[in-house]
Every structure is written in structure tokens, then in C-alpha cells.
PDB file of C-alpha atoms in Angstrom:
ATOM      1  CA  ASP A   1       0.126  -6.299 -21.760  1.00  0.00           C
ATOM      2  CA  GLN A   2       2.781  -7.941 -19.613  1.00  0.00           C
ATOM      3  CA  GLN A   3       2.603  -6.156 -16.256  1.00  0.00           C
ATOM      4  CA  VAL A   4       5.403  -8.224 -14.721  1.00  0.00           C
ATOM      5  CA  LYS A   5       8.523  -8.799 -16.791  1.00  0.00           C
ATOM      6  CA  GLN A   6      11.665 -10.831 -16.386  1.00  0.00           C
ATOM      7  CA  ASN A   7      13.892  -9.654 -19.188  1.00  0.00           C
ATOM      8  CA  SER A   8      16.547 -12.345 -18.837  1.00  0.00           C
ATOM      9  CA  PRO A   9      15.237 -15.693 -20.047  1.00  0.00           C
ATOM     10  CA  SER A  10      18.331 -17.475 -18.753  1.00  0.00           C
ATOM     11  CA  LEU A  11      21.292 -17.022 -16.423  1.00  0.00           C
ATOM     12  CA  SER A  12      24.378 -19.156 -15.753  1.00  0.00           C
ATOM     13  CA  VAL A  13      26.403 -18.781 -12.552  1.00  0.00           C
ATOM     14  CA  GLN A  14      29.338 -20.659 -11.037  1.00  0.00           C
ATOM     15  CA  GLU A  15      28.702 -22.629  -7.876  1.00  0.00           C
ATOM     16  CA  GLY A  16      29.457 -20.545  -4.792  1.00  0.00           C
ATOM     17  CA  ARG A  17      28.959 -17.217  -6.539  1.00  0.00           C
ATOM     18  CA  ILE A  18      25.983 -14.863  -6.298  1.00  0.00           C
ATOM     19  CA  SER A  19      22.945 -15.283  -8.556  1.00  0.00           C
ATOM     20  CA  ILE A  20      20.922 -12.131  -9.213  1.00  0.00           C
ATOM     21  CA  LEU A  21      17.528 -12.470 -10.853  1.00  0.00           C
ATOM     22  CA  ASN A  22      15.631  -9.360 -11.871  1.00  0.00           C
ATOM     23  CA  CYS A  23      11.995  -8.469 -12.308  1.00  0.00           C
ATOM     24  CA  ASP A  24      10.276  -5.271 -13.441  1.00  0.00           C
ATOM     25  CA  TYR A  25       6.648  -4.317 -13.076  1.00  0.00           C
ATOM     26  CA  THR A  26       4.444  -1.576 -14.417  1.00  0.00           C
ATOM     27  CA  ASN A  27       1.427  -1.407 -12.087  1.00  0.00           C
ATOM     28  CA  SER A  28       1.899   0.733  -8.974  1.00  0.00           C
ATOM     29  CA  MET A  29      -1.148  -0.952  -7.380  1.00  0.00           C
ATOM     30  CA  PHE A  30       0.844  -4.134  -6.682  1.00  0.00           C
ATOM     31  CA  ASP A  31       1.312  -4.422  -2.923  1.00  0.00           C
ATOM     32  CA  TYR A  32       3.012  -7.787  -2.423  1.00  0.00           C
ATOM     33  CA  PHE A  33       5.746  -9.498  -4.416  1.00  0.00           C
ATOM     34  CA  LEU A  34       6.902 -13.106  -4.424  1.00  0.00           C
ATOM     35  CA  TRP A  35       9.529 -15.367  -5.933  1.00  0.00           C
ATOM     36  CA  TYR A  36       8.842 -18.965  -6.893  1.00  0.00           C
ATOM     37  CA  LYS A  37      11.145 -21.728  -8.059  1.00  0.00           C
ATOM     38  CA  LYS A  38       9.966 -24.364 -10.521  1.00  0.00           C
ATOM     39  CA  TYR A  39      11.565 -27.688 -11.364  1.00  0.00           C
ATOM     40  CA  PRO A  40      10.424 -29.646 -14.449  1.00  0.00           C
ATOM     41  CA  ALA A  41       7.243 -31.677 -13.895  1.00  0.00           C
ATOM     42  CA  GLU A  42       6.555 -29.930 -10.569  1.00  0.00           C
ATOM     43  CA  GLY A  43       4.443 -26.968  -9.568  1.00  0.00           C
ATOM     44  CA  PRO A  44       6.017 -23.657  -8.514  1.00  0.00           C
ATOM     45  CA  THR A  45       7.453 -23.660  -4.984  1.00  0.00           C
ATOM     46  CA  PHE A  46       7.278 -20.487  -2.904  1.00  0.00           C
ATOM     47  CA  LEU A  47      10.705 -19.084  -1.989  1.00  0.00           C
ATOM     48  CA  ILE A  48      10.430 -15.634  -0.469  1.00  0.00           C
ATOM     49  CA  SER A  49       8.179 -12.588  -0.524  1.00  0.00           C
ATOM     50  CA  ILE A  50       8.185  -8.899   0.288  1.00  0.00           C
ATOM     51  CA  SER A  51       5.499  -6.389   1.102  1.00  0.00           C
ATOM     52  CA  SER A  52       5.467  -3.095  -0.761  1.00  0.00           C
ATOM     53  CA  ILE A  53       6.152  -1.235   2.501  1.00  0.00           C
ATOM     54  CA  LYS A  54       9.580  -2.859   2.812  1.00  0.00           C
ATOM     55  CA  ASP A  55      12.688  -2.691   0.657  1.00  0.00           C
ATOM     56  CA  LYS A  56      14.460  -5.880   1.722  1.00  0.00           C
ATOM     57  CA  ASN A  57      13.623  -9.309   3.050  1.00  0.00           C
ATOM     58  CA  GLU A  58      16.111 -12.046   3.836  1.00  0.00           C
ATOM     59  CA  ASP A  59      15.692 -15.773   4.390  1.00  0.00           C
ATOM     60  CA  GLY A  60      18.854 -17.824   4.599  1.00  0.00           C
ATOM     61  CA  ARG A  61      20.640 -17.726   1.250  1.00  0.00           C
ATOM     62  CA  PHE A  62      17.796 -15.788  -0.385  1.00  0.00           C
ATOM     63  CA  THR A  63      17.308 -12.023  -0.254  1.00  0.00           C
ATOM     64  CA  VAL A  64      14.687 -10.041  -2.129  1.00  0.00           C
ATOM     65  CA  PHE A  65      15.140  -6.322  -2.768  1.00  0.00           C
ATOM     66  CA  LEU A  66      12.327  -3.983  -3.784  1.00  0.00           C
ATOM     67  CA  ASN A  67      12.871  -0.581  -5.412  1.00  0.00           C
ATOM     68  CA  LYS A  68       9.416   0.937  -5.672  1.00  0.00           C
ATOM     69  CA  SER A  69      10.506   4.114  -7.413  1.00  0.00           C
ATOM     70  CA  ALA A  70      12.080   2.037 -10.184  1.00  0.00           C
ATOM     71  CA  LYS A  71       9.313  -0.598 -10.056  1.00  0.00           C
ATOM     72  CA  HIS A  72      12.016  -3.238  -9.813  1.00  0.00           C
ATOM     73  CA  LEU A  73      12.683  -6.213  -7.618  1.00  0.00           C
ATOM     74  CA  SER A  74      15.543  -8.630  -7.509  1.00  0.00           C
ATOM     75  CA  LEU A  75      16.344 -11.977  -5.921  1.00  0.00           C
ATOM     76  CA  HIS A  76      19.866 -12.630  -4.675  1.00  0.00           C
ATOM     77  CA  ILE A  77      21.022 -16.174  -3.989  1.00  0.00           C
ATOM     78  CA  VAL A  78      24.297 -16.454  -2.064  1.00  0.00           C
ATOM     79  CA  PRO A  79      26.069 -18.803  -2.340  1.00  0.00           C
ATOM     80  CA  SER A  80      24.559 -20.441  -5.396  1.00  0.00           C
ATOM     81  CA  GLN A  81      24.344 -24.233  -5.372  1.00  0.00           C
ATOM     82  CA  PRO A  82      23.762 -26.711  -8.226  1.00  0.00           C
ATOM     83  CA  GLY A  83      20.402 -27.631  -6.657  1.00  0.00           C
ATOM     84  CA  ASP A  84      19.291 -24.050  -7.248  1.00  0.00           C
ATOM     85  CA  SER A  85      19.170 -24.748 -10.998  1.00  0.00           C
ATOM     86  CA  ALA A  86      15.511 -24.223 -11.930  1.00  0.00           C
ATOM     87  CA  VAL A  87      13.142 -21.702 -13.506  1.00  0.00           C
ATOM     88  CA  TYR A  88      12.455 -18.727 -11.231  1.00  0.00           C
ATOM     89  CA  PHE A  89       9.225 -16.738 -11.493  1.00  0.00           C
ATOM     90  CA  CYS A  90       8.534 -13.427  -9.842  1.00  0.00           C
ATOM     91  CA  ALA A  91       4.910 -12.615  -9.076  1.00  0.00           C
ATOM     92  CA  ALA A  92       3.049  -9.521  -7.964  1.00  0.00           C
ATOM     93  CA  LYS A  93      -0.278  -9.250  -6.184  1.00  0.00           C
ATOM     94  CA  ARG A  94      -3.041  -6.699  -6.692  1.00  0.00           C
ATOM     95  CA  GLY A  95      -6.044  -6.796  -4.394  1.00  0.00           C
ATOM     96  CA  THR A  96      -6.569  -9.858  -2.207  1.00  0.00           C
ATOM     97  CA  TYR A  97      -6.290 -12.643  -4.752  1.00  0.00           C
ATOM     98  CA  LYS A  98      -4.956 -11.438  -8.088  1.00  0.00           C
ATOM     99  CA  TYR A  99      -1.394 -12.677  -8.650  1.00  0.00           C
ATOM    100  CA  ILE A 100       0.396 -11.840 -11.908  1.00  0.00           C
ATOM    101  CA  PHE A 101       3.459 -13.875 -12.857  1.00  0.00           C
ATOM    102  CA  GLY A 102       6.538 -12.891 -14.812  1.00  0.00           C
ATOM    103  CA  THR A 103       7.796 -14.898 -17.765  1.00  0.00           C
ATOM    104  CA  GLY A 104      10.479 -16.716 -15.797  1.00  0.00           C
ATOM    105  CA  THR A 105      14.277 -16.923 -15.769  1.00  0.00           C
ATOM    106  CA  ARG A 106      16.057 -20.251 -16.135  1.00  0.00           C
ATOM    107  CA  LEU A 107      18.985 -20.363 -13.704  1.00  0.00           C
ATOM    108  CA  LYS A 108      21.812 -22.805 -14.259  1.00  0.00           C
ATOM    109  CA  VAL A 109      24.380 -23.161 -11.494  1.00  0.00           C
ATOM    110  CA  LEU A 110      27.572 -24.718 -12.809  1.00  0.00           C
ATOM    111  CA  ALA A 111      29.554 -27.048 -10.543  1.00  0.00           C
TER     112      ALA A 111
ATOM    113  CA  ASP B   1       6.138 -33.400  -1.073  1.00  0.00           C
ATOM    114  CA  THR B   2       3.519 -30.967  -2.264  1.00  0.00           C
ATOM    115  CA  GLU B   3       0.670 -30.160   0.135  1.00  0.00           C
ATOM    116  CA  VAL B   4      -1.688 -29.453  -2.744  1.00  0.00           C
ATOM    117  CA  THR B   5      -2.612 -32.642  -4.586  1.00  0.00           C
ATOM    118  CA  GLN B   6      -3.852 -32.625  -8.162  1.00  0.00           C
ATOM    119  CA  THR B   7      -5.309 -35.553 -10.084  1.00  0.00           C
ATOM    120  CA  PRO B   8      -4.839 -36.824 -12.669  1.00  0.00           C
ATOM    121  CA  LYS B   9      -1.222 -35.938 -13.473  1.00  0.00           C
ATOM    122  CA  HIS B  10      -1.851 -36.431 -17.195  1.00  0.00           C
ATOM    123  CA  LEU B  11      -5.070 -36.369 -19.209  1.00  0.00           C
ATOM    124  CA  VAL B  12      -5.678 -36.908 -22.907  1.00  0.00           C
ATOM    125  CA  MET B  13      -9.169 -36.233 -24.158  1.00  0.00           C
ATOM    126  CA  GLY B  14     -11.057 -35.689 -27.349  1.00  0.00           C
ATOM    127  CA  MET B  15     -12.894 -32.495 -28.159  1.00  0.00           C
ATOM    128  CA  THR B  16     -16.280 -34.038 -27.417  1.00  0.00           C
ATOM    129  CA  ASN B  17     -15.332 -35.597 -24.071  1.00  0.00           C
ATOM    130  CA  LYS B  18     -16.301 -34.435 -20.603  1.00  0.00           C
ATOM    131  CA  LYS B  19     -13.692 -34.764 -17.884  1.00  0.00           C
ATOM    132  CA  SER B  20     -12.808 -33.180 -14.558  1.00  0.00           C
ATOM    133  CA  LEU B  21      -9.592 -32.081 -12.899  1.00  0.00           C
ATOM    134  CA  LYS B  22      -9.384 -32.357  -9.136  1.00  0.00           C
ATOM    135  CA  CYS B  23      -7.430 -30.476  -6.500  1.00  0.00           C
ATOM    136  CA  GLU B  24      -7.249 -31.063  -2.754  1.00  0.00           C
ATOM    137  CA  GLN B  25      -5.526 -29.283   0.108  1.00  0.00           C
ATOM    138  CA  HIS B  26      -5.581 -29.908   3.857  1.00  0.00           C
ATOM    139  CA  MET B  27      -3.741 -26.825   5.063  1.00  0.00           C
ATOM    140  CA  GLY B  28      -6.935 -25.041   6.129  1.00  0.00           C
ATOM    141  CA  HIS B  29      -6.523 -22.548   3.325  1.00  0.00           C
ATOM    142  CA  ARG B  30      -9.674 -20.626   2.381  1.00  0.00           C
ATOM    143  CA  ALA B  31      -8.673 -19.411  -1.089  1.00  0.00           C
ATOM    144  CA  MET B  32      -8.149 -21.757  -4.025  1.00  0.00           C
ATOM    145  CA  TYR B  33      -7.039 -20.965  -7.561  1.00  0.00           C
ATOM    146  CA  TRP B  34      -6.901 -22.445 -11.044  1.00  0.00           C
ATOM    147  CA  TYR B  35      -4.102 -21.385 -13.394  1.00  0.00           C
ATOM    148  CA  LYS B  36      -3.326 -22.336 -16.982  1.00  0.00           C
ATOM    149  CA  GLN B  37       0.293 -22.493 -18.138  1.00  0.00           C
ATOM    150  CA  LYS B  38       1.407 -22.907 -21.733  1.00  0.00           C
ATOM    151  CA  ALA B  39       4.973 -23.888 -22.616  1.00  0.00           C
ATOM    152  CA  LYS B  40       7.560 -21.168 -21.901  1.00  0.00           C
ATOM    153  CA  LYS B  41       4.830 -18.836 -20.590  1.00  0.00           C
ATOM    154  CA  PRO B  42       3.929 -17.726 -17.062  1.00  0.00           C
ATOM    155  CA  PRO B  43       0.951 -19.211 -15.219  1.00  0.00           C
ATOM    156  CA  GLU B  44      -2.232 -17.297 -16.091  1.00  0.00           C
ATOM    157  CA  LEU B  45      -4.989 -16.936 -13.517  1.00  0.00           C
ATOM    158  CA  MET B  46      -8.332 -18.494 -14.493  1.00  0.00           C
ATOM    159  CA  PHE B  47     -10.512 -18.664 -11.362  1.00  0.00           C
ATOM    160  CA  VAL B  48     -10.327 -17.856  -7.664  1.00  0.00           C
ATOM    161  CA  TYR B  49     -12.586 -19.250  -4.939  1.00  0.00           C
ATOM    162  CA  SER B  50     -12.620 -17.502  -1.603  1.00  0.00           C
ATOM    163  CA  TYR B  51     -14.426 -19.165   1.306  1.00  0.00           C
ATOM    164  CA  GLU B  52     -16.044 -21.512  -1.240  1.00  0.00           C
ATOM    165  CA  LYS B  53     -17.481 -18.666  -3.329  1.00  0.00           C
ATOM    166  CA  LEU B  54     -16.284 -17.730  -6.809  1.00  0.00           C
ATOM    167  CA  SER B  55     -14.408 -14.441  -6.408  1.00  0.00           C
ATOM    168  CA  ILE B  56     -12.623 -14.068  -9.722  1.00  0.00           C
ATOM    169  CA  ASN B  57     -13.365 -15.387 -13.215  1.00  0.00           C
ATOM    170  CA  GLU B  58     -10.805 -14.039 -15.664  1.00  0.00           C
ATOM    171  CA  SER B  59     -13.221 -14.162 -18.623  1.00  0.00           C
ATOM    172  CA  VAL B  60     -12.606 -17.871 -19.053  1.00  0.00           C
ATOM    173  CA  PRO B  61     -14.683 -19.617 -21.786  1.00  0.00           C
ATOM    174  CA  SER B  62     -17.697 -21.516 -20.477  1.00  0.00           C
ATOM    175  CA  ARG B  63     -16.237 -24.838 -21.627  1.00  0.00           C
ATOM    176  CA  PHE B  64     -14.268 -24.575 -18.355  1.00  0.00           C
ATOM    177  CA  SER B  65     -16.532 -24.833 -15.320  1.00  0.00           C
ATOM    178  CA  PRO B  66     -15.072 -24.572 -11.805  1.00  0.00           C
ATOM    179  CA  GLU B  67     -16.621 -26.017  -8.682  1.00  0.00           C
ATOM    180  CA  CYS B  68     -15.676 -25.775  -5.014  1.00  0.00           C
ATOM    181  CA  PRO B  69     -17.637 -28.474  -3.100  1.00  0.00           C
ATOM    182  CA  ASN B  70     -15.965 -27.606   0.216  1.00  0.00           C
ATOM    183  CA  SER B  71     -13.017 -25.659   1.582  1.00  0.00           C
ATOM    184  CA  SER B  72     -10.560 -28.489   0.808  1.00  0.00           C
ATOM    185  CA  LEU B  73     -11.622 -29.399  -2.717  1.00  0.00           C
ATOM    186  CA  LEU B  74     -11.579 -27.642  -6.054  1.00  0.00           C
ATOM    187  CA  ASN B  75     -12.693 -29.129  -9.358  1.00  0.00           C
ATOM    188  CA  LEU B  76     -12.422 -27.947 -12.929  1.00  0.00           C
ATOM    189  CA  HIS B  77     -15.001 -29.501 -15.246  1.00  0.00           C
ATOM    190  CA  LEU B  78     -14.032 -29.657 -18.899  1.00  0.00           C
ATOM    191  CA  HIS B  79     -16.376 -29.995 -21.863  1.00  0.00           C
ATOM    192  CA  ALA B  80     -15.947 -29.497 -25.609  1.00  0.00           C
ATOM    193  CA  LEU B  81     -12.378 -28.269 -25.294  1.00  0.00           C
ATOM    194  CA  GLN B  82     -10.300 -27.081 -28.218  1.00  0.00           C
ATOM    195  CA  PRO B  83      -6.748 -28.143 -29.154  1.00  0.00           C
ATOM    196  CA  GLU B  84      -5.463 -24.742 -27.988  1.00  0.00           C
ATOM    197  CA  ASP B  85      -6.649 -25.621 -24.473  1.00  0.00           C
ATOM    198  CA  SER B  86      -3.802 -28.135 -24.229  1.00  0.00           C
ATOM    199  CA  ALA B  87      -1.658 -26.875 -21.352  1.00  0.00           C
ATOM    200  CA  LEU B  88      -0.528 -27.490 -17.788  1.00  0.00           C
ATOM    201  CA  TYR B  89      -3.351 -26.714 -15.357  1.00  0.00           C
ATOM    202  CA  LEU B  90      -2.138 -25.691 -11.923  1.00  0.00           C
ATOM    203  CA  CYS B  91      -4.127 -25.514  -8.717  1.00  0.00           C
ATOM    204  CA  ALA B  92      -3.000 -23.345  -5.804  1.00  0.00           C
ATOM    205  CA  SER B  93      -4.250 -22.409  -2.372  1.00  0.00           C
ATOM    206  CA  SER B  94      -3.548 -19.643   0.120  1.00  0.00           C
ATOM    207  CA  GLN B  95      -4.751 -18.660   3.553  1.00  0.00           C
ATOM    208  CA  GLY B  96      -7.319 -16.241   2.176  1.00  0.00           C
ATOM    209  CA  ARG B  97      -5.900 -13.259   4.012  1.00  0.00           C
ATOM    210  CA  SER B  98      -3.927 -10.579   2.283  1.00  0.00           C
ATOM    211  CA  ASN B  99      -0.191 -10.943   1.647  1.00  0.00           C
ATOM    212  CA  GLN B 100       0.049 -14.683   1.958  1.00  0.00           C
ATOM    213  CA  PRO B 101       1.921 -16.880  -0.515  1.00  0.00           C
ATOM    214  CA  GLN B 102       0.208 -19.414  -2.701  1.00  0.00           C
ATOM    215  CA  HIS B 103       1.064 -23.090  -2.523  1.00  0.00           C
ATOM    216  CA  PHE B 104       0.876 -24.942  -5.816  1.00  0.00           C
ATOM    217  CA  GLY B 105       0.167 -28.505  -6.810  1.00  0.00           C
ATOM    218  CA  ASP B 106       2.254 -30.223  -9.468  1.00  0.00           C
ATOM    219  CA  GLY B 107      -0.397 -29.696 -12.113  1.00  0.00           C
ATOM    220  CA  THR B 108      -2.350 -31.746 -14.639  1.00  0.00           C
ATOM    221  CA  ARG B 109      -0.845 -31.960 -18.112  1.00  0.00           C
ATOM    222  CA  LEU B 110      -3.859 -31.829 -20.452  1.00  0.00           C
ATOM    223  CA  SER B 111      -3.737 -32.759 -24.122  1.00  0.00           C
ATOM    224  CA  ILE B 112      -6.726 -32.255 -26.413  1.00  0.00           C
ATOM    225  CA  LEU B 113      -6.816 -34.412 -29.523  1.00  0.00           C
TER     226      LEU B 113
END
């Protein structure tokens, strides 16, 4: 029972263009959502988060959008850079400590 | 540089061995987590310690035994593991208050022979 899903296993984008990564969830009890980036041989690195009471949060080149009615969130990266090439995980929190991760999307930014 | 340090980075052990994984953070975080990650899968929560007390055990087999000696340290004791336990084991910490991100270590790559 995968409560958090990332339906695109991979995505390729040209340098300078927008990258859009998507995430869907099924549990309406999730109250906090996060995006992590993971390079090979490293642990996930926190990128940006959003509370369920908001619909948008922005931090530099990264913006997260939350559509609660559709149970969907997305991460926009503008402009995309080659160093952004990594695996991106979305995660959702239920309660104080229970974080559920999506399956990940491998982003490749082409120079 | 990661602020959550895990040792060792790699571990190979036999099914009858006893070993421990260690995790340390000095960010003053009061919640610490163990995750297991298999190849091409998301991290799966195993245990959560909050203020040095076990808060969540996700029905993990008893051959995995967590320990939190103090607010900065988290151990995972391993005994009689199976080959299917081979995975990346990730430690994370967070402030312990709601809606705070987790900070992850780089993990221990565990192989069971």
C-alpha cells in the first residue's frame, strides 16, 4: 500500500529550463510535505517543505505547490542546473514523527 | 558535510555475527530515526526515538535492536540477520517538534553473507 507515489521514475530537462516533479498521496491525514534530493552514496538532503495549510512555498529556485483537493504536490526548479541531477523524493508526515517517502524520480539536467 | 554522522560506512557480516551501527548528531535534535532502504525503493521507517524514548517501532523483527544512550547518539544492534536484511541503513534526526524536516546521515551499506 504505497501512500505516497511518484509516478515518473525519471525525467530529463535541458539546462536553464523548468523541471517539474510530481507526487501524489492517498492519506488525507498527512499534514506536512517535504522534498529531498539524493546523490549516489549520500543520504537524502532536505530541500523544501510545505504545511498542509498552505498551497505554495518558495525558496530560491525551488517552489513547492500543494493541491489538497487533488492530493497532489509538485516541485518546480527554475532554472534547472546540471548540479540538480539527482534522485528526488517527496515525503509526507502523519502525526509527529511518521514520515512516508515516495519512490523517487531521477532527474537528469542536460547541459 | 552532513551533520548526522553514521559509522561504519560499509559493513559485511555473516548471519551469526553481532554488530552495531552508530549514529551521532550535535544539532540538539530530540528525535532520531532509523530507516532501511533497498535498491530503487524509498526509505522505510524502522524506529523513532523521541526525547530518548522509543516512540515508534514499525513491527521490525527482534534481530534489530535499537538503543538511544543519550540525545546525541543512536545505535542499531544487529544479531542473526538474514540475507534479505542487506540494505542501506539511514539515520536521521529532527527537532522533535511538529513540522520540522529530518536531516539524514549518509547511511551504512550493510551486506549479509
